[in-house]
PDB file of C-alpha atoms in Angstrom:
ATOM      1  CA  LYS A   1       9.358  -5.946  16.438  1.00 69.00           C
ATOM      2  CA  ASN A   2       7.201  -4.764  13.553  1.00 86.00           C
ATOM      3  CA  GLU A   3       4.019  -2.958  14.489  1.00 93.00           C
ATOM      4  CA  VAL A   4       2.033  -5.143  12.068  1.00 96.00           C
ATOM      5  CA  GLU A   5       2.723  -8.852  11.837  1.00 96.00           C
ATOM      6  CA  GLN A   6       1.135 -11.253   9.384  1.00 97.00           C
ATOM      7  CA  SER A   7       1.024 -15.028   9.327  1.00 96.00           C
ATOM      8  CA  PRO A   8       1.698 -17.170   7.506  1.00 97.00           C
ATOM      9  CA  GLN A   9       4.312 -15.596   5.246  1.00 95.00           C
ATOM     10  CA  ASN A  10       3.624 -18.165   2.535  1.00 96.00           C
ATOM     11  CA  LEU A  11       0.573 -20.304   1.996  1.00 97.00           C
ATOM     12  CA  THR A  12      -0.124 -22.944  -0.630  1.00 97.00           C
ATOM     13  CA  ALA A  13      -3.645 -24.316  -0.866  1.00 97.00           C
ATOM     14  CA  GLN A  14      -5.576 -26.653  -3.094  1.00 97.00           C
ATOM     15  CA  GLU A  15      -8.450 -25.232  -5.087  1.00 97.00           C
ATOM     16  CA  GLY A  16     -11.626 -25.244  -3.010  1.00 97.00           C
ATOM     17  CA  GLU A  17      -9.919 -25.030   0.375  1.00 97.00           C
ATOM     18  CA  PHE A  18     -10.878 -22.539   3.082  1.00 98.00           C
ATOM     19  CA  ILE A  19      -8.021 -20.117   3.701  1.00 98.00           C
ATOM     20  CA  THR A  20      -7.235 -17.930   6.700  1.00 98.00           C
ATOM     21  CA  ILE A  21      -4.602 -15.207   6.863  1.00 98.00           C
ATOM     22  CA  ASN A  22      -3.907 -13.534  10.183  1.00 98.00           C
ATOM     23  CA  CYS A  23      -2.800 -10.041  11.139  1.00 98.00           C
ATOM     24  CA  SER A  24      -1.745  -8.833  14.586  1.00 97.00           C
ATOM     25  CA  TYR A  25      -0.839  -5.264  15.453  1.00 96.00           C
ATOM     26  CA  SER A  26       0.671  -3.631  18.495  1.00 95.00           C
ATOM     27  CA  VAL A  27      -0.539  -0.032  18.199  1.00 90.00           C
ATOM     28  CA  GLY A  28      -3.829   1.780  18.588  1.00 90.00           C
ATOM     29  CA  ILE A  29      -5.587   2.046  15.266  1.00 91.00           C
ATOM     30  CA  SER A  30      -8.546   3.806  13.741  1.00 89.00           C
ATOM     31  CA  ALA A  31      -8.908   1.422  10.782  1.00 91.00           C
ATOM     32  CA  LEU A  32      -7.426  -1.733   9.317  1.00 94.00           C
ATOM     33  CA  HIS A  33      -7.147  -2.520   5.618  1.00 94.00           C
ATOM     34  CA  TRP A  34      -6.819  -5.794   3.795  1.00 96.00           C
ATOM     35  CA  LEU A  35      -5.172  -5.296   0.416  1.00 95.00           C
ATOM     36  CA  GLN A  36      -4.474  -7.598  -2.515  1.00 95.00           C
ATOM     37  CA  GLN A  37      -1.407  -7.259  -4.701  1.00 93.00           C
ATOM     38  CA  HIS A  38      -0.933  -9.218  -7.916  1.00 87.00           C
ATOM     39  CA  PRO A  39       2.384  -9.726  -9.751  1.00 81.00           C
ATOM     40  CA  GLY A  40       3.126  -6.434 -11.475  1.00 73.00           C
ATOM     41  CA  GLY A  41       2.484  -4.483  -8.319  1.00 68.00           C
ATOM     42  CA  GLY A  42      -0.958  -2.869  -8.371  1.00 82.00           C
ATOM     43  CA  ILE A  43      -2.688  -2.854  -4.996  1.00 89.00           C
ATOM     44  CA  VAL A  44      -6.426  -3.285  -4.654  1.00 89.00           C
ATOM     45  CA  SER A  45      -8.257  -2.555  -1.432  1.00 89.00           C
ATOM     46  CA  LEU A  46     -10.377  -5.511  -0.370  1.00 93.00           C
ATOM     47  CA  PHE A  47     -11.718  -4.296   2.965  1.00 92.00           C
ATOM     48  CA  MET A  48     -11.421  -1.443   5.381  1.00 91.00           C
ATOM     49  CA  LEU A  49     -12.811  -2.133   8.826  1.00 91.00           C
ATOM     50  CA  SER A  50     -12.719  -0.710  12.313  1.00 90.00           C
ATOM     51  CA  SER A  51     -14.905  -3.274  14.071  1.00 92.00           C
ATOM     52  CA  GLY A  52     -16.784  -6.511  13.546  1.00 93.00           C
ATOM     53  CA  LYS A  53     -16.948  -8.320  10.279  1.00 96.00           C
ATOM     54  CA  LYS A  54     -17.326  -7.601   6.565  1.00 95.00           C
ATOM     55  CA  LYS A  55     -18.129  -9.954   3.703  1.00 96.00           C
ATOM     56  CA  HIS A  56     -17.693  -9.527  -0.022  1.00 94.00           C
ATOM     57  CA  GLY A  57     -18.334 -12.519  -2.215  1.00 96.00           C
ATOM     58  CA  ARG A  58     -16.039 -15.321  -1.052  1.00 97.00           C
ATOM     59  CA  LEU A  59     -13.977 -13.016   1.148  1.00 97.00           C
ATOM     60  CA  ILE A  60     -14.637 -12.361   4.819  1.00 98.00           C
ATOM     61  CA  ALA A  61     -12.672 -10.046   7.090  1.00 98.00           C
ATOM     62  CA  THR A  62     -12.982  -9.884  10.860  1.00 97.00           C
ATOM     63  CA  ILE A  63     -11.353  -7.710  13.469  1.00 97.00           C
ATOM     64  CA  ASN A  64     -11.086  -7.987  17.249  1.00 96.00           C
ATOM     65  CA  ILE A  65     -10.085  -4.583  18.579  1.00 93.00           C
ATOM     66  CA  GLN A  66      -9.473  -5.807  22.144  1.00 94.00           C
ATOM     67  CA  GLU A  67      -7.113  -8.549  20.959  1.00 95.00           C
ATOM     68  CA  LYS A  68      -5.570  -6.342  18.221  1.00 96.00           C
ATOM     69  CA  HIS A  69      -6.093  -9.068  15.676  1.00 97.00           C
ATOM     70  CA  SER A  70      -7.732  -9.412  12.282  1.00 98.00           C
ATOM     71  CA  SER A  71      -8.291 -12.330   9.950  1.00 98.00           C
ATOM     72  CA  LEU A  72      -8.987 -12.573   6.249  1.00 98.00           C
ATOM     73  CA  HIS A  73     -10.837 -15.687   5.121  1.00 98.00           C
ATOM     74  CA  ILE A  74     -11.282 -16.957   1.583  1.00 98.00           C
ATOM     75  CA  THR A  75     -13.929 -19.593   1.059  1.00 97.00           C
ATOM     76  CA  ALA A  76     -13.866 -22.015  -1.888  1.00 96.00           C
ATOM     77  CA  SER A  77     -10.438 -20.779  -2.961  1.00 97.00           C
ATOM     78  CA  HIS A  78      -9.586 -20.567  -6.655  1.00 96.00           C
ATOM     79  CA  PRO A  79      -6.285 -20.234  -8.535  1.00 96.00           C
ATOM     80  CA  ARG A  80      -7.219 -16.646  -9.444  1.00 94.00           C
ATOM     81  CA  ASP A  81      -7.021 -15.846  -5.708  1.00 96.00           C
ATOM     82  CA  SER A  82      -3.257 -16.366  -5.929  1.00 96.00           C
ATOM     83  CA  ALA A  83      -1.699 -13.054  -4.913  1.00 96.00           C
ATOM     84  CA  VAL A  84      -0.009 -11.283  -2.027  1.00 96.00           C
ATOM     85  CA  TYR A  85      -2.414 -10.254   0.727  1.00 97.00           C
ATOM     86  CA  ILE A  86      -1.324  -7.312   2.835  1.00 96.00           C
ATOM     87  CA  CYS A  87      -2.672  -6.061   6.139  1.00 97.00           C
ATOM     88  CA  ALA A  88      -2.265  -2.340   6.834  1.00 95.00           C
ATOM     89  CA  VAL A  89      -3.342  -0.222   9.789  1.00 94.00           C
ATOM     90  CA  ARG A  90      -3.987   3.476  10.267  1.00 90.00           C
ATOM     91  CA  LYS A  91      -2.323   4.373  13.550  1.00 84.00           C
ATOM     92  CA  GLY A  92      -4.546   6.445  15.811  1.00 77.00           C
ATOM     93  CA  TYR A  93      -6.115   9.103  13.634  1.00 70.00           C
ATOM     94  CA  GLY A  94      -2.958   9.686  11.650  1.00 72.00           C
ATOM     95  CA  ASN A  95      -2.819   9.800   7.921  1.00 75.00           C
ATOM     96  CA  LYS A  96      -0.304   7.196   6.901  1.00 83.00           C
ATOM     97  CA  LEU A  97      -0.699   3.439   6.744  1.00 89.00           C
ATOM     98  CA  VAL A  98       1.653   0.956   8.388  1.00 93.00           C
ATOM     99  CA  PHE A  99       1.862  -2.284   6.456  1.00 95.00           C
ATOM    100  CA  GLY A 100       2.572  -5.892   7.256  1.00 95.00           C
ATOM    101  CA  ALA A 101       5.060  -7.769   5.110  1.00 94.00           C
ATOM    102  CA  GLY A 102       2.325  -9.604   3.237  1.00 95.00           C
ATOM    103  CA  THR A 103       1.239 -13.217   2.825  1.00 97.00           C
ATOM    104  CA  ILE A 104       2.031 -14.904  -0.472  1.00 96.00           C
ATOM    105  CA  LEU A 105      -0.901 -17.138  -1.381  1.00 97.00           C
ATOM    106  CA  ARG A 106      -0.769 -19.751  -4.102  1.00 97.00           C
ATOM    107  CA  VAL A 107      -3.872 -21.744  -4.915  1.00 97.00           C
ATOM    108  CA  LYS A 108      -3.239 -24.838  -7.018  1.00 97.00           C
ATOM    109  CA  SER A 109      -5.833 -26.383  -9.297  1.00 94.00           C
TER     110      SER A 109
ATOM    111  CA  ASP B   1     -10.548   5.496 -15.955  1.00 54.00           C
ATOM    112  CA  THR B   2     -11.106   7.449 -12.749  1.00 74.00           C
ATOM    113  CA  GLY B   3      -8.603   5.604 -10.551  1.00 91.00           C
ATOM    114  CA  VAL B   4      -5.138   6.639  -9.423  1.00 94.00           C
ATOM    115  CA  SER B   5      -2.649   6.562 -12.280  1.00 95.00           C
ATOM    116  CA  GLN B   6       1.144   6.528 -12.220  1.00 96.00           C
ATOM    117  CA  ASP B   7       3.677   7.132 -14.922  1.00 96.00           C
ATOM    118  CA  PRO B   8       5.900   5.485 -15.956  1.00 96.00           C
ATOM    119  CA  ARG B   9       5.021   1.948 -14.907  1.00 94.00           C
ATOM    120  CA  HIS B  10       8.610   0.811 -15.250  1.00 95.00           C
ATOM    121  CA  LYS B  11      11.891   2.718 -15.212  1.00 97.00           C
ATOM    122  CA  ILE B  12      15.372   1.331 -15.675  1.00 98.00           C
ATOM    123  CA  THR B  13      18.210   3.750 -15.051  1.00 98.00           C
ATOM    124  CA  LYS B  14      21.912   3.756 -14.409  1.00 97.00           C
ATOM    125  CA  ARG B  15      23.330   4.590 -11.015  1.00 97.00           C
ATOM    126  CA  GLY B  16      23.854   8.309 -10.614  1.00 97.00           C
ATOM    127  CA  GLN B  17      21.050   9.386 -12.940  1.00 98.00           C
ATOM    128  CA  ASN B  18      18.030  11.395 -11.849  1.00 98.00           C
ATOM    129  CA  VAL B  19      14.519  10.018 -12.258  1.00 98.00           C
ATOM    130  CA  THR B  20      11.067  11.559 -11.857  1.00 98.00           C
ATOM    131  CA  PHE B  21       7.771   9.780 -11.348  1.00 98.00           C
ATOM    132  CA  ARG B  22       4.288  11.189 -11.679  1.00 98.00           C
ATOM    133  CA  CYS B  23       1.080  10.358  -9.839  1.00 97.00           C
ATOM    134  CA  ASP B  24      -2.405  11.524 -10.814  1.00 97.00           C
ATOM    135  CA  PRO B  25      -4.846  10.998  -7.947  1.00 96.00           C
ATOM    136  CA  ILE B  26      -8.586  10.500  -8.120  1.00 94.00           C
ATOM    137  CA  SER B  27      -9.859  13.936  -9.062  1.00 91.00           C
ATOM    138  CA  GLU B  28     -11.757  14.905  -5.918  1.00 88.00           C
ATOM    139  CA  HIS B  29      -9.140  13.508  -3.534  1.00 92.00           C
ATOM    140  CA  ASN B  30      -7.233  16.158  -1.584  1.00 92.00           C
ATOM    141  CA  ARG B  31      -4.704  13.825   0.065  1.00 93.00           C
ATOM    142  CA  LEU B  32      -1.897  12.113  -1.799  1.00 95.00           C
ATOM    143  CA  TYR B  33       0.611   9.623  -0.412  1.00 95.00           C
ATOM    144  CA  TRP B  34       3.867   8.125  -1.638  1.00 96.00           C
ATOM    145  CA  TYR B  35       5.047   4.696  -0.454  1.00 95.00           C
ATOM    146  CA  ARG B  36       8.043   2.549  -1.342  1.00 95.00           C
ATOM    147  CA  GLN B  37       7.992  -1.232  -1.496  1.00 93.00           C
ATOM    148  CA  THR B  38      11.094  -3.377  -1.755  1.00 92.00           C
ATOM    149  CA  LEU B  39      11.036  -6.999  -2.817  1.00 87.00           C
ATOM    150  CA  GLY B  40       9.319  -9.273  -0.339  1.00 85.00           C
ATOM    151  CA  GLN B  41       8.289  -6.463   1.974  1.00 89.00           C
ATOM    152  CA  GLY B  42       5.167  -4.465   2.578  1.00 90.00           C
ATOM    153  CA  PRO B  43       5.076  -0.825   1.459  1.00 92.00           C
ATOM    154  CA  GLU B  44       6.677   1.843   3.656  1.00 93.00           C
ATOM    155  CA  PHE B  45       5.434   5.410   4.001  1.00 93.00           C
ATOM    156  CA  LEU B  46       7.526   8.128   2.357  1.00 95.00           C
ATOM    157  CA  THR B  47       5.469  11.323   2.416  1.00 95.00           C
ATOM    158  CA  TYR B  48       1.995  12.765   2.096  1.00 93.00           C
ATOM    159  CA  PHE B  49       0.301  15.929   0.882  1.00 94.00           C
ATOM    160  CA  GLN B  50      -2.876  17.676   1.910  1.00 93.00           C
ATOM    161  CA  ASN B  51      -3.719  19.680  -1.207  1.00 93.00           C
ATOM    162  CA  GLU B  52      -0.397  21.287  -2.190  1.00 93.00           C
ATOM    163  CA  ALA B  53       1.142  21.194   1.297  1.00 93.00           C
ATOM    164  CA  GLN B  54       3.605  18.446   2.144  1.00 93.00           C
ATOM    165  CA  LEU B  55       2.611  17.655   5.731  1.00 91.00           C
ATOM    166  CA  GLU B  56       4.751  14.686   6.676  1.00 89.00           C
ATOM    167  CA  LYS B  57       7.994  13.131   5.477  1.00 91.00           C
ATOM    168  CA  SER B  58       9.504   9.846   6.576  1.00 90.00           C
ATOM    169  CA  ARG B  59      13.145   9.693   7.582  1.00 88.00           C
ATOM    170  CA  LEU B  60      13.393   7.195   4.696  1.00 82.00           C
ATOM    171  CA  LEU B  61      13.148  10.217   2.405  1.00 84.00           C
ATOM    172  CA  SER B  62      16.795  11.224   2.148  1.00 86.00           C
ATOM    173  CA  ASP B  63      18.027  14.526   0.732  1.00 91.00           C
ATOM    174  CA  ARG B  64      18.157  12.909  -2.701  1.00 95.00           C
ATOM    175  CA  PHE B  65      14.379  12.533  -2.714  1.00 95.00           C
ATOM    176  CA  SER B  66      11.965  15.381  -3.308  1.00 95.00           C
ATOM    177  CA  ALA B  67       8.234  15.365  -3.826  1.00 96.00           C
ATOM    178  CA  GLU B  68       5.959  18.126  -5.020  1.00 96.00           C
ATOM    179  CA  ARG B  69       2.289  18.702  -5.588  1.00 96.00           C
ATOM    180  CA  PRO B  70       2.324  22.217  -6.996  1.00 91.00           C
ATOM    181  CA  LYS B  71      -1.360  22.741  -7.739  1.00 88.00           C
ATOM    182  CA  GLY B  72      -2.838  20.238  -5.332  1.00 86.00           C
ATOM    183  CA  SER B  73      -3.608  17.798  -8.131  1.00 92.00           C
ATOM    184  CA  PHE B  74      -0.867  15.591  -9.595  1.00 96.00           C
ATOM    185  CA  SER B  75       2.362  14.939  -7.724  1.00 97.00           C
ATOM    186  CA  THR B  76       5.926  14.202  -8.759  1.00 98.00           C
ATOM    187  CA  LEU B  77       8.587  12.256  -6.890  1.00 97.00           C
ATOM    188  CA  GLU B  78      12.160  12.908  -7.970  1.00 97.00           C
ATOM    189  CA  ILE B  79      15.190  10.876  -6.987  1.00 97.00           C
ATOM    190  CA  GLN B  80      18.553  12.480  -7.662  1.00 97.00           C
ATOM    191  CA  ARG B  81      21.821  10.586  -8.080  1.00 97.00           C
ATOM    192  CA  THR B  82      20.078   7.216  -7.923  1.00 97.00           C
ATOM    193  CA  GLU B  83      21.690   4.339  -6.039  1.00 96.00           C
ATOM    194  CA  GLN B  84      21.125   0.612  -6.429  1.00 96.00           C
ATOM    195  CA  GLY B  85      19.340   0.619  -3.072  1.00 94.00           C
ATOM    196  CA  ASP B  86      16.669   2.866  -4.568  1.00 96.00           C
ATOM    197  CA  SER B  87      15.439  -0.052  -6.693  1.00 97.00           C
ATOM    198  CA  ALA B  88      11.877  -0.637  -5.533  1.00 95.00           C
ATOM    199  CA  MET B  89       8.226  -0.219  -6.404  1.00 94.00           C
ATOM    200  CA  TYR B  90       7.041   3.340  -5.771  1.00 96.00           C
ATOM    201  CA  LEU B  91       3.354   3.452  -4.959  1.00 95.00           C
ATOM    202  CA  CYS B  92       1.044   6.429  -4.903  1.00 96.00           C
ATOM    203  CA  ALA B  93      -2.300   6.540  -3.130  1.00 94.00           C
ATOM    204  CA  SER B  94      -4.973   9.184  -2.716  1.00 93.00           C
ATOM    205  CA  SER B  95      -7.855   9.820  -0.349  1.00 91.00           C
ATOM    206  CA  PHE B  96     -10.516  12.365   0.533  1.00 88.00           C
ATOM    207  CA  ASP B  97     -10.194  13.599   4.091  1.00 79.00           C
ATOM    208  CA  LYS B  98     -13.936  14.177   4.507  1.00 74.00           C
ATOM    209  CA  SER B  99     -14.754  10.507   3.840  1.00 71.00           C
ATOM    210  CA  THR B 100     -15.657   8.458   6.899  1.00 64.00           C
ATOM    211  CA  TYR B 101     -12.386   6.604   7.269  1.00 66.00           C
ATOM    212  CA  ASN B 102     -10.182   8.470   4.824  1.00 73.00           C
ATOM    213  CA  GLU B 103      -9.786   5.293   2.753  1.00 82.00           C
ATOM    214  CA  GLN B 104      -6.721   5.288   0.503  1.00 88.00           C
ATOM    215  CA  PHE B 105      -6.892   4.132  -3.118  1.00 90.00           C
ATOM    216  CA  PHE B 106      -3.682   2.923  -4.711  1.00 91.00           C
ATOM    217  CA  GLY B 107      -2.187   3.376  -8.134  1.00 92.00           C
ATOM    218  CA  PRO B 108      -0.450   0.593 -10.105  1.00 91.00           C
ATOM    219  CA  GLY B 109       3.001   1.689  -8.991  1.00 93.00           C
ATOM    220  CA  THR B 110       6.239   2.586 -10.761  1.00 95.00           C
ATOM    221  CA  ARG B 111       8.897  -0.120 -10.643  1.00 95.00           C
ATOM    222  CA  LEU B 112      12.386   1.397 -10.552  1.00 97.00           C
ATOM    223  CA  THR B 113      15.468  -0.632 -11.368  1.00 97.00           C
ATOM    224  CA  VAL B 114      18.841   1.035 -10.821  1.00 97.00           C
ATOM    225  CA  LEU B 115      21.694  -0.735 -12.601  1.00 96.00           C
TER     226      LEU B 115
END
């Protein structure tokens, strides 16, 4: 079993819909990242969090340390949000990240 | 541009050839990481440097792979005698270990295709 699991693997939404992507992990972590990857490969860090909730524009990320679960929400989705969203965790206080397989999001206009 | 840069962005090579990729981290970052991402998967850790010292290597990094960071700034990743299974996106990231959570910043990646 992978240490970081994401769901769903693929998600198609209509423009304007509220979107939720989930991430569950099975190891102790010191931080969790949500990353966005567009076709062509470049990865952009959206959030890094170790507790609670963070908001940036239409994006919201939450984490529940006890349940080892995080969610990424996109409000009022737009076609430009179409990308792969990746959850990654820093195990303990180690230095490397362990990644989920990613969620492919397509927002249709 | 003060972000992480990688060169080349794309590399097509024939099986058996050697290839070398370069990563330039954010200037004040003392940690540098290499990851590999195959199609449809999340990235996987390969190795990381603290300054010029290579502190951890994944078992994914076979003898054909070598990484260096000679002056603690840019890094190179060399693959010798490439195989078709080496085709992937090679990602570099950097961080500053004195920052609160040692957040990693990623480069655009080098996409390798081995024919």
